[in-house]
Amino acid sequence: MLDSAMRPVKDRVLAPLANTPITAVHPTVISVVGLLLTLGAAIAASQGLSVASVALWLLGRLADGIDGLAARASGRSSDVGGLLDFVFDTIGYASVPVGLAFGIDTRTGWIVTAVLLATFYLNAVSLGYVAALLEKANLGAAARGESTSATLPRGLVEGTETIVIFTVALAVPSAAPITWSIMAALVVITALERVRWAAGELS
């Protein structure tokens, strides 16, 4: 919901990095670093290290924002890079709730985590298939003037909301079951709304 408004802000904040040596690093390397940091956040959460998990999570998200900047600044933007970025994000978004579930280690925590991951599966399928159909109909990223490899239809829960919700869950593990329950409901609404919107666009 907030990504379209936050993306220009992110680009302005990270713009100074475009003239630094960081853009000489291959974007895929930065993506891998971001994934490793996110996995580190999951491991820290599993050990009950809340501060470390939040710090690693946010650093991973920072790397996720820098890889695209580095790709564009160095002329290395590619569909393969976009695909890897999406896959790495998916791995990270799954690992953090699982790590936190290990840290909490209660029946309720595991059940809520399983439900949350099921909604992520639904969301990923809806997002991927809708994006494919829009590209097929020439209504994809290029037609919409988007900088991403594939169009990312708007939804109630996008990257910005995910960063905020995950940060809250990692910072306050005891409240994670409630946080995840709320997020799961919002993700289901997002997936269904995306399908409804796409049906209208493609009809």
PDB file of C-alpha atoms in Angstrom, residues 6-171:
ATOM      1  CA  MET A   6       7.991   5.236  -0.192  1.00  0.00           C
ATOM      2  CA  ARG A   7       9.954   4.176  -3.299  1.00  0.00           C
ATOM      3  CA  PRO A   8      10.805   7.793  -4.327  1.00  0.00           C
ATOM      4  CA  VAL A   9      11.825   8.507  -0.720  1.00  0.00           C
ATOM      5  CA  LYS A  10      14.049   5.417  -0.669  1.00  0.00           C
ATOM      6  CA  ASP A  11      15.613   6.415  -3.986  1.00  0.00           C
ATOM      7  CA  ARG A  12      16.398   9.911  -2.693  1.00  0.00           C
ATOM      8  CA  VAL A  13      17.894   8.594   0.548  1.00  0.00           C
ATOM      9  CA  LEU A  14      20.065   6.046  -1.236  1.00  0.00           C
ATOM     10  CA  ALA A  15      20.954   8.290  -4.204  1.00  0.00           C
ATOM     11  CA  PRO A  16      24.236   9.542  -2.620  1.00  0.00           C
ATOM     12  CA  LEU A  17      25.481   5.947  -2.652  1.00  0.00           C
ATOM     13  CA  ALA A  18      25.329   5.948  -6.459  1.00  0.00           C
ATOM     14  CA  ASN A  19      28.631   7.845  -6.548  1.00  0.00           C
ATOM     15  CA  THR A  20      30.459   5.608  -4.089  1.00  0.00           C
ATOM     16  CA  PRO A  21      32.552   2.444  -4.593  1.00  0.00           C
ATOM     17  CA  ILE A  22      29.584   0.342  -3.523  1.00  0.00           C
ATOM     18  CA  THR A  23      28.196   0.514  -7.057  1.00  0.00           C
ATOM     19  CA  ALA A  24      31.317  -1.305  -8.254  1.00  0.00           C
ATOM     20  CA  VAL A  25      30.168  -4.362  -6.317  1.00  0.00           C
ATOM     21  CA  HIS A  26      28.081  -6.706  -8.456  1.00  0.00           C
ATOM     22  CA  PRO A  27      24.381  -6.325  -7.551  1.00  0.00           C
ATOM     23  CA  THR A  28      24.014 -10.074  -7.079  1.00  0.00           C
ATOM     24  CA  VAL A  29      26.742 -10.008  -4.433  1.00  0.00           C
ATOM     25  CA  ILE A  30      24.832  -7.295  -2.578  1.00  0.00           C
ATOM     26  CA  SER A  31      21.646  -9.366  -2.880  1.00  0.00           C
ATOM     27  CA  VAL A  32      23.437 -12.377  -1.395  1.00  0.00           C
ATOM     28  CA  VAL A  33      24.743 -10.244   1.472  1.00  0.00           C
ATOM     29  CA  GLY A  34      21.200  -9.032   2.103  1.00  0.00           C
ATOM     30  CA  LEU A  35      19.946 -12.622   2.197  1.00  0.00           C
ATOM     31  CA  LEU A  36      22.704 -13.682   4.603  1.00  0.00           C
ATOM     32  CA  LEU A  37      21.913 -10.767   6.907  1.00  0.00           C
ATOM     33  CA  THR A  38      18.237 -11.715   6.875  1.00  0.00           C
ATOM     34  CA  LEU A  39      19.053 -15.353   7.644  1.00  0.00           C
ATOM     35  CA  GLY A  40      21.226 -14.023  10.445  1.00  0.00           C
ATOM     36  CA  ALA A  41      18.205 -12.165  11.790  1.00  0.00           C
ATOM     37  CA  ALA A  42      16.236 -15.428  11.768  1.00  0.00           C
ATOM     38  CA  ILE A  43      19.006 -17.240  13.643  1.00  0.00           C
ATOM     39  CA  ALA A  44      19.279 -14.417  16.188  1.00  0.00           C
ATOM     40  CA  ALA A  45      15.505 -14.535  16.710  1.00  0.00           C
ATOM     41  CA  SER A  46      15.671 -18.279  17.299  1.00  0.00           C
ATOM     42  CA  GLN A  47      18.152 -17.606  20.114  1.00  0.00           C
ATOM     43  CA  GLY A  48      16.026 -14.881  21.687  1.00  0.00           C
ATOM     44  CA  LEU A  49      18.426 -12.101  20.674  1.00  0.00           C
ATOM     45  CA  SER A  50      15.848  -9.428  19.875  1.00  0.00           C
ATOM     46  CA  VAL A  51      18.164  -6.449  19.414  1.00  0.00           C
ATOM     47  CA  ALA A  52      20.526  -8.390  17.150  1.00  0.00           C
ATOM     48  CA  SER A  53      17.644  -9.814  15.114  1.00  0.00           C
ATOM     49  CA  VAL A  54      16.148  -6.361  14.510  1.00  0.00           C
ATOM     50  CA  ALA A  55      19.540  -4.904  13.544  1.00  0.00           C
ATOM     51  CA  LEU A  56      20.333  -7.747  11.134  1.00  0.00           C
ATOM     52  CA  TRP A  57      16.832  -7.613   9.645  1.00  0.00           C
ATOM     53  CA  LEU A  58      17.045  -3.880   8.945  1.00  0.00           C
ATOM     54  CA  LEU A  59      20.572  -4.190   7.527  1.00  0.00           C
ATOM     55  CA  GLY A  60      19.299  -6.937   5.239  1.00  0.00           C
ATOM     56  CA  ARG A  61      16.509  -4.685   4.027  1.00  0.00           C
ATOM     57  CA  LEU A  62      19.037  -1.902   3.439  1.00  0.00           C
ATOM     58  CA  ALA A  63      21.108  -4.234   1.261  1.00  0.00           C
ATOM     59  CA  ASP A  64      17.913  -5.176  -0.570  1.00  0.00           C
ATOM     60  CA  GLY A  65      17.415  -1.513  -1.433  1.00  0.00           C
ATOM     61  CA  ILE A  66      21.031  -0.959  -2.438  1.00  0.00           C
ATOM     62  CA  ASP A  67      21.284  -3.864  -4.900  1.00  0.00           C
ATOM     63  CA  GLY A  68      18.806  -2.263  -7.300  1.00  0.00           C
ATOM     64  CA  LEU A  69      20.579   1.081  -6.996  1.00  0.00           C
ATOM     65  CA  ALA A  70      23.920  -0.552  -7.772  1.00  0.00           C
ATOM     66  CA  ALA A  71      22.410  -2.386 -10.744  1.00  0.00           C
ATOM     67  CA  ARG A  72      20.995   0.784 -12.284  1.00  0.00           C
ATOM     68  CA  ALA A  73      24.059   2.931 -11.537  1.00  0.00           C
ATOM     69  CA  SER A  74      26.427   0.400 -13.123  1.00  0.00           C
ATOM     70  CA  GLY A  75      24.192  -0.558 -16.041  1.00  0.00           C
ATOM     71  CA  ARG A  76      23.852  -4.113 -14.747  1.00  0.00           C
ATOM     72  CA  SER A  77      20.085  -4.226 -14.406  1.00  0.00           C
ATOM     73  CA  SER A  78      18.730  -7.521 -15.669  1.00  0.00           C
ATOM     74  CA  ASP A  79      15.680  -9.740 -15.443  1.00  0.00           C
ATOM     75  CA  VAL A  80      17.834 -12.452 -13.877  1.00  0.00           C
ATOM     76  CA  GLY A  81      18.874 -10.031 -11.160  1.00  0.00           C
ATOM     77  CA  GLY A  82      15.237  -9.137 -10.565  1.00  0.00           C
ATOM     78  CA  LEU A  83      14.342 -12.816 -10.321  1.00  0.00           C
ATOM     79  CA  LEU A  84      17.119 -13.531  -7.826  1.00  0.00           C
ATOM     80  CA  ASP A  85      16.063 -10.532  -5.753  1.00  0.00           C
ATOM     81  CA  PHE A  86      12.476 -11.835  -5.621  1.00  0.00           C
ATOM     82  CA  VAL A  87      13.608 -15.365  -4.700  1.00  0.00           C
ATOM     83  CA  PHE A  88      15.981 -14.106  -2.002  1.00  0.00           C
ATOM     84  CA  ASP A  89      13.230 -11.917  -0.539  1.00  0.00           C
ATOM     85  CA  THR A  90      10.909 -14.928  -0.443  1.00  0.00           C
ATOM     86  CA  ILE A  91      13.514 -17.011   1.404  1.00  0.00           C
ATOM     87  CA  GLY A  92      14.105 -14.206   3.879  1.00  0.00           C
ATOM     88  CA  TYR A  93      10.416 -13.557   4.494  1.00  0.00           C
ATOM     89  CA  ALA A  94       9.921 -17.259   5.273  1.00  0.00           C
ATOM     90  CA  SER A  95      13.007 -17.692   7.447  1.00  0.00           C
ATOM     91  CA  VAL A  96      12.322 -14.860   9.877  1.00  0.00           C
ATOM     92  CA  PRO A  97       8.926 -16.134  11.125  1.00  0.00           C
ATOM     93  CA  VAL A  98      10.352 -19.653  11.408  1.00  0.00           C
ATOM     94  CA  GLY A  99      13.341 -18.377  13.386  1.00  0.00           C
ATOM     95  CA  LEU A 100      11.043 -16.438  15.671  1.00  0.00           C
ATOM     96  CA  ALA A 101       8.853 -19.533  16.137  1.00  0.00           C
ATOM     97  CA  PHE A 102      11.919 -21.449  17.348  1.00  0.00           C
ATOM     98  CA  GLY A 103      12.657 -18.621  19.756  1.00  0.00           C
ATOM     99  CA  ILE A 104       9.124 -18.552  21.164  1.00  0.00           C
ATOM    100  CA  ASP A 105       8.690 -22.326  20.890  1.00  0.00           C
ATOM    101  CA  THR A 106       5.042 -22.557  21.898  1.00  0.00           C
ATOM    102  CA  ARG A 107       2.226 -24.478  20.223  1.00  0.00           C
ATOM    103  CA  THR A 108       0.397 -21.238  19.484  1.00  0.00           C
ATOM    104  CA  GLY A 109       3.523 -19.682  18.031  1.00  0.00           C
ATOM    105  CA  TRP A 110       4.081 -22.587  15.657  1.00  0.00           C
ATOM    106  CA  ILE A 111       0.427 -22.703  14.546  1.00  0.00           C
ATOM    107  CA  VAL A 112       0.303 -18.970  13.826  1.00  0.00           C
ATOM    108  CA  THR A 113       3.619 -19.178  11.970  1.00  0.00           C
ATOM    109  CA  ALA A 114       2.293 -22.016   9.808  1.00  0.00           C
ATOM    110  CA  VAL A 115      -0.832 -20.001   8.978  1.00  0.00           C
ATOM    111  CA  LEU A 116       1.270 -16.934   8.157  1.00  0.00           C
ATOM    112  CA  LEU A 117       3.519 -18.901   5.802  1.00  0.00           C
ATOM    113  CA  ALA A 118       0.434 -20.366   4.108  1.00  0.00           C
ATOM    114  CA  THR A 119      -0.820 -16.835   3.414  1.00  0.00           C
ATOM    115  CA  PHE A 120       2.623 -15.932   2.036  1.00  0.00           C
ATOM    116  CA  TYR A 121       2.297 -18.879  -0.347  1.00  0.00           C
ATOM    117  CA  LEU A 122      -1.106 -17.631  -1.489  1.00  0.00           C
ATOM    118  CA  ASN A 123       0.254 -14.111  -1.927  1.00  0.00           C
ATOM    119  CA  ALA A 124       3.312 -15.253  -3.896  1.00  0.00           C
ATOM    120  CA  VAL A 125       1.184 -17.317  -6.268  1.00  0.00           C
ATOM    121  CA  SER A 126      -1.303 -14.509  -6.836  1.00  0.00           C
ATOM    122  CA  LEU A 127       1.457 -11.930  -7.317  1.00  0.00           C
ATOM    123  CA  GLY A 128       3.464 -14.091  -9.713  1.00  0.00           C
ATOM    124  CA  TYR A 129       0.531 -15.244 -11.818  1.00  0.00           C
ATOM    125  CA  VAL A 130      -1.078 -11.822 -11.994  1.00  0.00           C
ATOM    126  CA  ALA A 131       2.270 -10.296 -13.033  1.00  0.00           C
ATOM    127  CA  ALA A 132       2.664 -12.948 -15.748  1.00  0.00           C
ATOM    128  CA  LEU A 133      -0.818 -12.312 -17.125  1.00  0.00           C
ATOM    129  CA  LEU A 134      -0.256  -8.547 -17.153  1.00  0.00           C
ATOM    130  CA  GLU A 135       3.020  -8.991 -19.028  1.00  0.00           C
ATOM    131  CA  LYS A 136       1.257 -11.274 -21.509  1.00  0.00           C
ATOM    132  CA  ALA A 137      -1.352  -8.589 -22.103  1.00  0.00           C
ATOM    133  CA  ASN A 138       1.377  -5.932 -22.538  1.00  0.00           C
ATOM    134  CA  LEU A 139       0.237  -4.267 -19.324  1.00  0.00           C
ATOM    135  CA  GLY A 140       3.395  -5.063 -17.372  1.00  0.00           C
ATOM    136  CA  ALA A 141       6.272  -3.105 -15.905  1.00  0.00           C
ATOM    137  CA  ALA A 142       7.414  -1.473 -19.163  1.00  0.00           C
ATOM    138  CA  ALA A 143       3.900  -0.313 -20.037  1.00  0.00           C
ATOM    139  CA  ARG A 144       3.464   1.139 -16.555  1.00  0.00           C
ATOM    140  CA  GLY A 145       6.862   2.831 -16.462  1.00  0.00           C
ATOM    141  CA  GLU A 146       8.007   0.742 -13.499  1.00  0.00           C
ATOM    142  CA  SER A 147      11.700   0.155 -12.796  1.00  0.00           C
ATOM    143  CA  THR A 148      11.160  -3.421 -11.599  1.00  0.00           C
ATOM    144  CA  SER A 149      11.716  -6.481 -13.818  1.00  0.00           C
ATOM    145  CA  ALA A 150       8.040  -7.401 -13.569  1.00  0.00           C
ATOM    146  CA  THR A 151       5.060  -5.332 -12.546  1.00  0.00           C
ATOM    147  CA  LEU A 152       4.183  -5.450  -8.868  1.00  0.00           C
ATOM    148  CA  PRO A 153       0.453  -4.735  -8.488  1.00  0.00           C
ATOM    149  CA  ARG A 154      -0.314  -2.703  -5.395  1.00  0.00           C
ATOM    150  CA  GLY A 155      -1.739  -4.349  -2.312  1.00  0.00           C
ATOM    151  CA  LEU A 156      -2.619  -3.751   1.310  1.00  0.00           C
ATOM    152  CA  VAL A 157       0.633  -5.393   2.430  1.00  0.00           C
ATOM    153  CA  GLU A 158       3.731  -4.661   0.365  1.00  0.00           C
ATOM    154  CA  GLY A 159       7.430  -4.351   1.119  1.00  0.00           C
ATOM    155  CA  THR A 160       7.148  -1.305   3.380  1.00  0.00           C
ATOM    156  CA  GLU A 161       4.421  -2.836   5.539  1.00  0.00           C
ATOM    157  CA  THR A 162       6.351  -6.104   5.729  1.00  0.00           C
ATOM    158  CA  ILE A 163       9.467  -4.341   7.008  1.00  0.00           C
ATOM    159  CA  VAL A 164       7.471  -2.554   9.712  1.00  0.00           C
ATOM    160  CA  ILE A 165       5.489  -5.620  10.832  1.00  0.00           C
ATOM    161  CA  PHE A 166       8.544  -7.901  10.894  1.00  0.00           C
ATOM    162  CA  THR A 167      10.474  -5.299  12.889  1.00  0.00           C
ATOM    163  CA  VAL A 168       7.690  -5.135  15.483  1.00  0.00           C
ATOM    164  CA  ALA A 169       7.512  -8.933  15.727  1.00  0.00           C
ATOM    165  CA  LEU A 170      11.272  -9.262  16.161  1.00  0.00           C
ATOM    166  CA  ALA A 171      11.437  -6.435  18.696  1.00  0.00           C
TER     167      ALA A 171
END
